[in-house]
Short mmCIF file of C-alpha atoms and ligand atoms in Angstrom, two decimals:
data_model
loop_
_atom_site.label_atom_id
_atom_site.label_comp_id
_atom_site.label_asym_id
_atom_site.label_seq_id
_atom_site.Cartn_x
_atom_site.Cartn_y
_atom_site.Cartn_z
CA MET Z 1 28.05 -57.67 28.52
CA ARG Z 2 29.53 -54.78 30.49
CA PRO Z 3 30.42 -51.58 28.64
CA TYR Z 4 34.13 -50.81 28.82
CA ASP Z 5 33.79 -47.51 30.72
CA GLU Z 6 31.62 -49.12 33.36
CA ALA Z 7 33.95 -52.10 33.78
CA LEU Z 8 36.97 -49.81 34.14
CA ALA Z 9 35.23 -47.52 36.62
CA GLN Z 10 34.27 -50.45 38.83
CA LEU Z 11 37.74 -51.93 38.64
CA LEU Z 12 39.36 -48.62 39.63
CA ASN Z 13 36.94 -48.27 42.48
CA ASP Z 14 37.84 -51.78 43.71
CA VAL Z 15 41.62 -51.64 43.59
CA GLY Z 16 42.26 -48.42 45.54
CA SER Z 17 45.70 -46.82 45.78
CA VAL Z 18 48.87 -47.05 47.82
CA ALA Z 19 48.70 -43.26 48.09
CA THR Z 20 46.09 -43.62 50.84
CA ALA Z 21 48.03 -46.26 52.80
CA SER Z 22 50.49 -45.54 55.58
CA ASN Z 23 54.17 -46.43 55.12
CA ALA Z 24 53.68 -46.41 51.39
CA THR Z 25 56.53 -44.08 50.54
CA GLU Z 26 60.28 -44.39 50.36
CA SER Z 27 63.13 -42.09 49.59
CA VAL Z 28 65.22 -42.92 46.53
CA SER Z 29 68.13 -41.28 44.76
CA LEU Z 30 67.36 -39.56 41.50
CA LEU Z 31 68.67 -42.19 39.09
CA ASP Z 32 66.68 -44.89 40.89
CA ALA Z 33 63.48 -42.88 40.61
CA VAL Z 34 62.78 -43.47 36.93
CA SER Z 35 59.40 -45.23 36.34
CA ARG Z 36 58.46 -44.63 39.99
CA VAL Z 37 55.53 -42.44 41.08
CA LEU Z 38 56.29 -39.24 43.00
CA ALA Z 39 54.80 -39.11 46.49
CA GLU Z 40 55.47 -35.37 46.97
CA ASP Z 41 55.33 -32.16 44.97
CA ILE Z 42 58.85 -31.19 43.96
CA CYS Z 43 59.29 -27.45 44.55
CA SER Z 44 62.32 -25.66 43.26
CA PRO Z 45 64.51 -24.38 46.13
CA ASN Z 46 66.07 -21.82 43.79
CA ASN Z 47 65.79 -19.89 40.55
CA VAL Z 48 66.92 -21.43 37.27
CA PRO Z 49 69.03 -19.83 35.96
CA PRO Z 50 70.27 -18.61 39.35
CA LYS Z 51 71.49 -15.26 37.88
CA ASP Z 52 71.08 -13.36 34.63
CA ASN Z 53 73.35 -15.05 32.11
CA SER Z 54 74.38 -14.64 28.52
CA ALA Z 55 72.56 -16.50 25.74
CA MET Z 56 75.40 -15.78 23.28
CA ASP Z 57 79.13 -15.36 22.88
CA GLY Z 58 79.54 -11.60 22.64
CA TYR Z 59 79.93 -8.44 24.73
CA ALA Z 60 78.08 -7.34 27.85
CA LEU Z 61 77.66 -3.58 28.05
CA ARG Z 62 75.33 -0.65 28.82
CA LEU Z 63 73.59 -0.24 25.51
CA ASN Z 64 72.80 3.47 25.74
CA GLU Z 65 76.08 4.48 27.38
CA ALA Z 66 78.85 4.33 24.76
CA ASN Z 67 81.84 6.68 25.19
CA GLU Z 68 82.28 9.93 23.20
CA GLN Z 69 83.63 7.99 20.22
CA GLY Z 70 80.46 5.87 20.18
CA GLN Z 71 82.52 2.88 21.37
CA TRP Z 72 82.95 0.71 24.43
CA GLN Z 73 86.26 -0.26 25.99
CA VAL Z 74 86.73 -4.01 26.65
CA VAL Z 75 87.85 -4.22 30.28
CA ALA Z 76 87.62 -7.95 31.05
CA THR Z 77 86.63 -11.39 29.81
CA ARG Z 78 84.03 -13.54 31.47
CA LEU Z 79 83.76 -17.30 30.92
CA ALA Z 80 80.92 -19.56 32.01
CA GLY Z 81 81.49 -20.57 35.63
CA ASP Z 82 83.32 -17.37 36.55
CA ALA Z 83 81.48 -15.49 39.29
CA SER Z 84 84.20 -13.10 40.49
CA ALA Z 85 83.13 -9.53 41.29
CA LEU Z 86 82.95 -7.54 38.10
CA THR Z 87 81.15 -4.30 37.30
CA VAL Z 88 80.63 -2.71 33.93
CA GLY Z 89 80.63 1.07 33.92
CA PRO Z 90 79.52 3.55 31.24
CA GLY Z 91 81.55 3.13 28.04
CA GLU Z 92 82.82 -0.26 29.20
CA ALA Z 93 82.24 -3.77 27.86
CA VAL Z 94 83.10 -7.28 28.99
CA ARG Z 95 83.83 -10.05 26.53
CA ILE Z 96 81.31 -12.75 27.62
CA MET Z 97 80.69 -16.41 26.71
CA THR Z 98 77.41 -18.27 26.51
CA GLY Z 99 76.16 -19.27 29.96
CA ALA Z 100 78.42 -16.83 31.82
CA GLU Z 101 76.81 -14.58 34.44
CA VAL Z 102 76.14 -11.10 33.16
CA PRO Z 103 78.39 -8.75 35.17
CA ASP Z 104 76.79 -6.09 37.38
CA GLY Z 105 76.03 -2.88 35.55
CA ALA Z 106 75.67 -4.42 32.08
CA ASP Z 107 72.13 -4.36 30.66
CA THR Z 108 72.61 -6.00 27.24
CA VAL Z 109 74.68 -8.62 25.44
CA ILE Z 110 75.56 -7.90 21.81
CA MET Z 111 76.46 -11.06 19.92
CA GLN Z 112 80.00 -11.03 18.60
CA GLU Z 113 78.86 -11.24 14.95
CA GLU Z 114 77.28 -7.79 15.41
CA ILE Z 115 80.41 -6.16 16.81
CA ILE Z 116 83.46 -4.60 15.17
CA ARG Z 117 86.49 -4.93 17.39
CA ASP Z 118 89.55 -2.74 17.03
CA GLY Z 119 92.14 -3.57 19.70
CA ASP Z 120 90.27 -3.14 23.00
CA SER Z 121 87.59 -0.92 21.49
CA ILE Z 122 84.33 -2.23 20.13
CA SER Z 123 81.55 -0.61 18.15
CA LEU Z 124 78.27 -1.79 16.74
CA ALA Z 125 78.45 -3.27 13.23
CA SER Z 126 74.96 -2.14 12.21
CA GLU Z 127 74.54 1.10 10.29
CA GLN Z 128 71.54 1.85 12.48
CA GLY Z 129 73.82 1.74 15.52
CA VAL Z 130 72.09 1.41 18.89
CA SER Z 131 68.63 1.49 17.36
CA ALA Z 132 69.35 -1.91 15.74
CA HIS Z 133 69.41 -3.40 19.26
CA LYS Z 134 67.21 -3.68 22.30
CA VAL Z 135 68.12 -3.32 25.94
CA ALA Z 136 68.33 -6.77 27.60
CA GLU Z 137 68.76 -8.67 24.35
CA ASN Z 138 70.62 -11.99 24.63
CA ILE Z 139 70.25 -12.04 28.41
CA ARG Z 140 68.53 -15.04 29.97
CA PRO Z 141 66.98 -13.51 33.07
CA VAL Z 142 67.21 -15.08 36.52
CA GLY Z 143 64.34 -17.55 37.09
CA ASN Z 144 63.43 -17.53 33.41
CA ASP Z 145 63.10 -21.34 33.33
CA ILE Z 146 62.01 -21.95 36.92
CA LYS Z 147 61.06 -19.50 39.65
CA GLU Z 148 62.07 -20.34 43.19
CA GLY Z 149 59.25 -22.13 45.05
CA ARG Z 150 57.42 -23.28 41.93
CA VAL Z 151 56.15 -26.89 41.76
CA ILE Z 152 58.22 -28.37 38.96
CA VAL Z 153 56.95 -31.96 39.12
CA ALA Z 154 53.65 -32.76 40.81
CA LYS Z 155 52.86 -35.55 43.25
CA GLY Z 156 51.39 -38.52 41.35
CA THR Z 157 53.65 -38.09 38.33
CA ARG Z 158 55.31 -41.19 36.95
CA ILE Z 159 58.90 -40.05 36.66
CA ASP Z 160 60.53 -40.16 33.25
CA ALA Z 161 63.87 -38.99 31.90
CA SER Z 162 62.68 -35.39 31.40
CA HIS Z 163 61.54 -35.16 35.03
CA LEU Z 164 64.92 -36.47 36.21
CA GLY Z 165 66.68 -33.76 34.21
CA LEU Z 166 64.37 -31.06 35.55
CA ILE Z 167 64.69 -32.19 39.18
CA ALA Z 168 68.49 -32.34 38.78
CA SER Z 169 68.48 -28.80 37.35
CA VAL Z 170 67.25 -27.40 40.66
CA GLY Z 171 69.86 -29.34 42.62
CA ILE Z 172 67.70 -32.05 44.20
CA ASN Z 173 69.08 -35.61 44.20
CA THR Z 174 66.66 -37.54 46.43
CA VAL Z 175 62.89 -37.82 46.03
CA SER Z 176 60.02 -39.47 47.86
CA VAL Z 177 58.18 -42.11 45.80
CA TYR Z 178 55.44 -44.63 46.49
CA ARG Z 179 56.49 -48.21 47.04
CA ARG Z 180 56.33 -50.42 43.98
CA PRO Z 181 53.22 -52.53 43.52
CA VAL Z 182 54.07 -56.23 43.84
CA VAL Z 183 52.59 -58.21 40.97
CA ALA Z 184 52.51 -62.00 40.64
CA VAL Z 185 52.31 -63.28 37.07
CA ILE Z 186 50.92 -66.74 36.38
CA SER Z 187 50.45 -68.38 32.98
CA THR Z 188 48.09 -71.34 32.86
CA GLY Z 189 47.70 -74.12 30.31
CA ASP Z 190 48.83 -77.74 29.77
CA GLU Z 191 49.74 -76.81 26.20
CA LEU Z 192 52.29 -74.11 27.06
CA ILE Z 193 56.03 -74.54 26.47
CA GLU Z 194 58.71 -71.95 27.16
CA PRO Z 195 60.56 -70.62 24.11
CA GLY Z 196 63.95 -72.28 23.66
CA GLN Z 197 62.49 -75.75 24.22
CA PRO Z 198 61.52 -78.18 21.44
CA LEU Z 199 57.79 -78.02 20.75
CA PRO Z 200 55.95 -81.32 21.39
CA ALA Z 201 52.87 -82.12 19.29
CA GLY Z 202 49.83 -80.25 20.57
CA SER Z 203 51.85 -77.60 22.36
CA ILE Z 204 52.37 -73.89 21.75
CA TYR Z 205 54.94 -71.47 23.09
CA ASN Z 206 54.01 -69.25 26.01
CA SER Z 207 53.93 -65.73 24.59
CA ASN Z 208 51.81 -63.95 27.21
CA ARG Z 209 54.51 -64.11 29.85
CA TYR Z 210 56.93 -62.35 27.51
CA PHE Z 211 54.88 -59.23 26.98
CA LEU Z 212 53.40 -59.05 30.47
CA LEU Z 213 56.70 -59.03 32.33
CA PRO Z 214 58.26 -56.08 30.44
CA MET Z 215 55.01 -54.09 30.46
CA LEU Z 216 54.81 -54.51 34.24
CA GLU Z 217 58.46 -53.56 34.51
CA LYS Z 218 57.68 -50.34 32.68
CA LEU Z 219 54.90 -49.65 35.19
CA GLY Z 220 57.50 -49.78 37.95
CA CYS Z 221 56.20 -53.07 39.41
CA GLU Z 222 58.10 -55.56 41.48
CA ILE Z 223 57.35 -58.86 39.77
CA ILE Z 224 56.97 -62.36 41.16
CA ASP Z 225 57.09 -64.64 38.15
CA TYR Z 226 55.33 -67.96 38.74
CA GLY Z 227 55.98 -69.24 35.20
CA THR Z 228 53.38 -71.65 33.84
CA LEU Z 229 50.97 -73.84 35.79
CA LYS Z 230 49.57 -77.05 34.37
CA ASP Z 231 45.74 -77.11 34.37
CA ASP Z 232 45.35 -78.72 37.76
CA GLN Z 233 42.79 -77.47 40.23
CA ALA Z 234 44.73 -78.32 43.40
CA LEU Z 235 47.87 -76.69 41.99
CA PHE Z 236 45.96 -73.52 41.05
CA GLU Z 237 44.49 -73.32 44.49
CA ARG Z 238 47.82 -73.64 46.25
CA VAL Z 239 49.72 -71.22 43.96
CA PHE Z 240 46.97 -68.58 43.70
CA LYS Z 241 46.69 -68.52 47.46
CA GLU Z 242 50.42 -68.18 47.97
CA ALA Z 243 50.64 -65.47 45.31
CA SER Z 244 47.76 -63.53 46.84
CA GLU Z 245 49.51 -63.46 50.19
CA LYS Z 246 52.67 -61.99 48.66
CA ALA Z 247 51.41 -59.71 45.93
CA ASP Z 248 49.15 -56.67 45.52
CA PHE Z 249 47.98 -58.02 42.19
CA VAL Z 250 47.85 -61.55 40.83
CA ILE Z 251 47.71 -61.56 37.06
CA THR Z 252 46.75 -64.83 35.41
CA THR Z 253 46.32 -65.64 31.75
CA GLY Z 254 44.10 -68.38 30.39
CA GLY Z 255 41.47 -70.51 31.99
CA VAL Z 256 38.85 -67.79 32.38
CA SER Z 257 36.51 -69.06 29.70
CA VAL Z 258 34.35 -72.10 30.34
CA GLY Z 259 36.36 -74.84 28.60
CA ASP Z 260 36.71 -78.23 30.29
CA ALA Z 261 40.19 -77.45 31.58
CA ASP Z 262 39.33 -73.96 32.80
CA TYR Z 263 39.82 -74.52 36.49
CA VAL Z 264 40.41 -70.92 37.30
CA LYS Z 265 36.76 -70.17 38.01
CA PRO Z 266 36.06 -72.86 40.65
CA VAL Z 267 39.37 -72.10 42.35
CA LEU Z 268 38.59 -68.41 42.42
CA ASP Z 269 35.10 -69.02 43.71
CA ALA Z 270 36.64 -71.06 46.52
CA LEU Z 271 39.35 -68.50 47.34
CA GLY Z 272 37.66 -65.14 47.11
CA ASN Z 273 35.04 -62.78 45.80
CA ILE Z 274 35.73 -62.84 42.11
CA ASP Z 275 33.59 -61.33 39.38
CA PHE Z 276 33.56 -62.83 35.92
CA TRP Z 277 32.90 -60.24 33.32
CA LYS Z 278 32.17 -60.26 29.69
CA VAL Z 279 33.44 -56.83 28.81
CA ALA Z 280 31.92 -55.42 25.63
CA ILE Z 281 35.25 -54.91 23.91
CA LYS Z 282 36.79 -56.62 20.94
CA PRO Z 283 39.20 -58.32 21.20
CA GLY Z 284 39.17 -59.51 24.78
CA LYS Z 285 35.80 -60.48 26.19
CA PRO Z 286 36.36 -62.76 29.19
CA PHE Z 287 37.95 -61.11 32.20
CA ALA Z 288 37.93 -62.04 35.87
CA CYS Z 289 38.72 -59.75 38.75
CA GLY Z 290 38.30 -59.41 42.48
CA ARG Z 291 39.95 -59.83 45.85
CA LEU Z 292 41.52 -63.25 46.46
CA SER Z 293 40.09 -63.52 49.93
CA LYS Z 294 36.63 -64.03 51.36
CA ASP Z 295 37.57 -61.96 54.37
CA ASP Z 296 37.58 -58.24 53.56
CA THR Z 297 39.71 -57.43 56.57
CA GLN Z 298 42.48 -59.73 55.39
CA LYS Z 299 45.17 -58.22 53.19
CA ALA Z 300 45.18 -60.20 49.96
CA GLY Z 301 46.12 -59.67 46.35
CA TYR Z 302 43.67 -58.49 43.76
CA LEU Z 303 43.17 -60.88 40.88
CA LEU Z 304 43.25 -59.70 37.29
CA GLY Z 305 42.36 -62.80 35.24
CA LEU Z 306 43.19 -62.12 31.60
CA PRO Z 307 42.05 -64.26 28.68
CA GLY Z 308 44.56 -66.84 27.39
CA ASN Z 309 44.47 -65.71 23.82
CA PRO Z 310 47.55 -63.48 23.42
CA VAL Z 311 45.83 -60.60 21.56
CA SER Z 312 42.93 -60.60 24.01
CA ALA Z 313 45.38 -60.81 26.91
CA ILE Z 314 47.48 -57.86 25.74
CA VAL Z 315 44.43 -55.71 24.94
CA THR Z 316 42.71 -56.39 28.27
CA PHE Z 317 46.02 -55.77 29.99
CA MET Z 318 46.39 -52.40 28.26
CA LEU Z 319 42.79 -51.29 28.75
CA LEU Z 320 41.90 -52.70 32.18
CA ALA Z 321 44.91 -54.04 34.10
CA ARG Z 322 47.25 -51.18 33.22
CA PRO Z 323 45.03 -48.32 34.45
CA ALA Z 324 44.23 -50.33 37.58
CA ILE Z 325 47.92 -50.82 38.37
CA GLN Z 326 48.68 -47.18 37.54
CA GLN Z 327 46.04 -45.97 39.95
CA PHE Z 328 47.17 -48.40 42.66
CA SER Z 329 50.73 -47.09 42.20
CA GLY Z 330 49.57 -43.61 43.21
CA GLN Z 331 49.75 -42.23 39.69
CA ALA Z 332 47.37 -39.39 38.89
CA ALA Z 333 44.48 -40.42 36.61
CA GLU Z 334 45.41 -40.29 32.96
CA PRO Z 335 42.45 -40.41 30.59
CA LEU Z 336 43.03 -42.23 27.31
CA ALA Z 337 44.68 -39.74 24.96
CA PHE Z 338 42.76 -40.18 21.73
CA LEU Z 339 43.81 -38.46 18.52
CA PRO Z 340 41.37 -37.64 15.72
CA GLY Z 341 41.96 -39.40 12.42
CA ARG Z 342 40.36 -40.64 9.23
CA VAL Z 343 40.27 -44.24 8.16
CA THR Z 344 41.83 -45.03 4.77
CA GLN Z 345 39.51 -47.88 3.84
CA ASP Z 346 36.01 -49.24 4.37
CA VAL Z 347 35.67 -50.99 7.73
CA ARG Z 348 33.15 -53.63 8.68
CA LYS Z 349 31.78 -53.54 12.18
CA ARG Z 350 28.68 -54.78 13.93
CA PRO Z 351 27.23 -52.70 16.77
CA GLY Z 352 27.47 -54.31 20.21
CA ARG Z 353 31.10 -54.14 21.29
CA MET Z 354 33.68 -51.40 21.46
CA ASP Z 355 36.25 -52.32 18.86
CA PHE Z 356 40.00 -51.81 19.37
CA GLN Z 357 41.29 -52.54 15.90
CA ARG Z 358 45.04 -52.78 15.56
CA ALA Z 359 46.11 -50.13 13.10
CA HIS Z 360 48.86 -47.89 11.82
CA TYR Z 361 48.56 -44.10 11.73
CA VAL Z 362 50.65 -41.57 9.83
CA MET Z 363 50.22 -37.91 9.00
CA GLY Z 364 48.72 -37.41 5.54
CA GLU Z 365 49.76 -34.72 3.07
CA ASP Z 366 46.86 -32.57 4.26
CA GLY Z 367 48.41 -32.59 7.74
CA ARG Z 368 45.66 -34.80 9.16
CA LEU Z 369 46.17 -38.24 10.64
CA LYS Z 370 45.11 -41.18 8.53
CA VAL Z 371 44.79 -44.63 9.95
CA THR Z 372 44.89 -48.03 8.26
CA PRO Z 373 43.67 -51.14 10.10
CA PHE Z 374 46.05 -54.14 10.15
CA ASN Z 375 45.01 -56.70 7.56
CA SER Z 376 44.07 -59.34 10.11
CA GLN Z 377 41.94 -58.41 13.11
CA SER Z 378 41.80 -62.04 14.24
CA SER Z 379 42.35 -62.25 17.96
CA GLY Z 380 44.90 -65.03 17.34
CA VAL Z 381 47.31 -62.83 15.40
CA LEU Z 382 49.85 -61.28 17.77
CA SER Z 383 51.76 -59.67 14.90
CA SER Z 384 48.74 -57.34 14.61
CA ILE Z 385 50.05 -55.68 17.78
CA ALA Z 386 53.75 -55.87 16.93
CA GLU Z 387 53.24 -54.28 13.51
CA SER Z 388 50.77 -51.57 14.58
CA ASN Z 389 51.24 -48.29 16.39
CA CYS Z 390 47.70 -47.62 17.59
CA PHE Z 391 44.21 -48.87 18.16
CA MET Z 392 41.54 -47.53 15.90
CA VAL Z 393 38.76 -47.23 18.45
CA LEU Z 394 35.18 -47.72 17.27
CA ASP Z 395 32.44 -47.03 19.79
CA ARG Z 396 30.06 -49.70 20.88
CA GLU Z 397 27.06 -48.67 18.83
CA GLN Z 398 29.11 -47.80 15.76
CA GLY Z 399 28.34 -49.83 12.63
CA SER Z 400 30.41 -50.22 9.46
CA LEU Z 401 32.39 -47.23 8.20
CA GLU Z 402 33.34 -45.95 4.80
CA ALA Z 403 36.84 -44.86 3.78
CA GLY Z 404 37.42 -41.27 4.92
CA ALA Z 405 35.19 -41.55 8.01
CA LYS Z 406 36.35 -39.90 11.25
CA VAL Z 407 37.72 -42.33 13.85
CA LYS Z 408 39.52 -42.17 17.20
CA ILE Z 409 43.17 -43.16 17.34
CA LEU Z 410 44.74 -44.48 20.53
CA PRO Z 411 48.55 -44.76 20.24
CA PHE Z 412 49.89 -47.66 22.32
CA ARG Z 413 53.58 -48.20 21.55
CA GLU Z 414 54.80 -46.32 24.59
CA TRP Z 415 52.95 -48.82 26.81
CA LEU Z 416 54.92 -51.74 25.42
P1 AMP X 501 42.17 -70.51 27.54
O1 AMP X 501 41.46 -69.29 27.99
O2 AMP X 501 43.05 -71.09 28.61
O3 AMP X 501 41.24 -71.53 26.97
O4 AMP X 501 43.14 -70.05 26.37
C1 AMP X 501 42.64 -69.49 25.18
C2 AMP X 501 43.64 -69.66 24.07
O5 AMP X 501 44.83 -68.95 24.35
C3 AMP X 501 44.08 -71.08 23.83
O6 AMP X 501 44.23 -71.27 22.44
C4 AMP X 501 45.41 -71.16 24.53
O7 AMP X 501 46.26 -72.15 23.99
C5 AMP X 501 45.96 -69.79 24.29
N1 AMP X 501 46.88 -69.40 25.34
C6 AMP X 501 46.65 -69.45 26.66
N2 AMP X 501 47.70 -69.01 27.37
C7 AMP X 501 48.65 -68.66 26.47
C8 AMP X 501 49.97 -68.14 26.57
N3 AMP X 501 50.51 -67.87 27.76
N4 AMP X 501 50.65 -67.91 25.42
C9 AMP X 501 50.10 -68.17 24.23
N5 AMP X 501 48.85 -68.66 24.06
C10 AMP X 501 48.13 -68.91 25.17
MG1 MG X 502 43.83 -72.83 29.11
#
């Protein structure tokens, strides 16, 4: 059995990346860029904010230059969006609203709650007078958020809503992204029926297709959905070949073990250079991968053959297929973000495989994370994924654990 880290490293080495290919980028408008991978560093063409502006509703003035009466005369009002020429002299103040540009000459904004206004004269409410304030208070300086020229979102970032907001804030509305990976999805099995149909004796509903498609969508993939294939060697051969000519990845589920109806292996042997791995993870052992062509010079899809069992399929997808597709998409490497936690109960485990137990973590009263494994770790129980928020990850050589032991937590809900 292959250790997980080794299997993943080899897979990543095999699949490569669109980032190194020519013609792999396209220009898209900002709202179409979500879930895509940036093919360029986004540098800010300007400062944000572009000018000093007020953080409060109040008065802009020269703090240490009141008139002889210790007051300032209100000479104008400035609303957000108003950029007309305006200068504040000694003993003068401008009524200013949040977000409005600080007029020339003013060095401080006093919030209105700290001002006493009498007609057009204002004075400071505090008994300590000027010493209760600081020059420059309540002014958001130019470039405080973003300095002109700074990289605000780096090449290789998968763009989310926060990146869109940030890119918009510097005035950019078009970005260069890598093309989407094309992924063919094929379910296999005579026993599979689509939900919505009556269930004949001996059949089960196809569930794998229904989590794979949205997870691929989230990875920004263009999907070719081949539905379900009956276990028929000639059919597999024809469809796998067609899919490999159209797609960057061909993802199959089922048929990778050695049951009588598992035709995937002979077909793959005939079509390409496919490795069959027993990865030392639980759940999810059998996994097939490799190029669906015998000729290295020929462009052909890369097969990711997931186990049929839904829990094994989703776990191998998350741990092997997902990072492979991310890397191929041009996304910068993203190591698994483990959190430290303590298990709430005794856990049985035999050394030999890396265990990804479905579990639920919360913060305990002591501020530390505590994690409780789902009551069934059977690889047939898909609700173990739906009702959990993380894997409790137990290393390969780890044996049984007692309640309170330190464990690694791997949150997974954002992948779903
Ligand atoms: P296989 O590897 O084809 O022998 O499949 C292993 C187990 O997973 C069998 O019990 C299959 O019925 C089940 N299975 C395979 N594909 C799916 C699917 N798409 N949805 C739900 N169960 C499946
Ligand atoms: Mg099968």
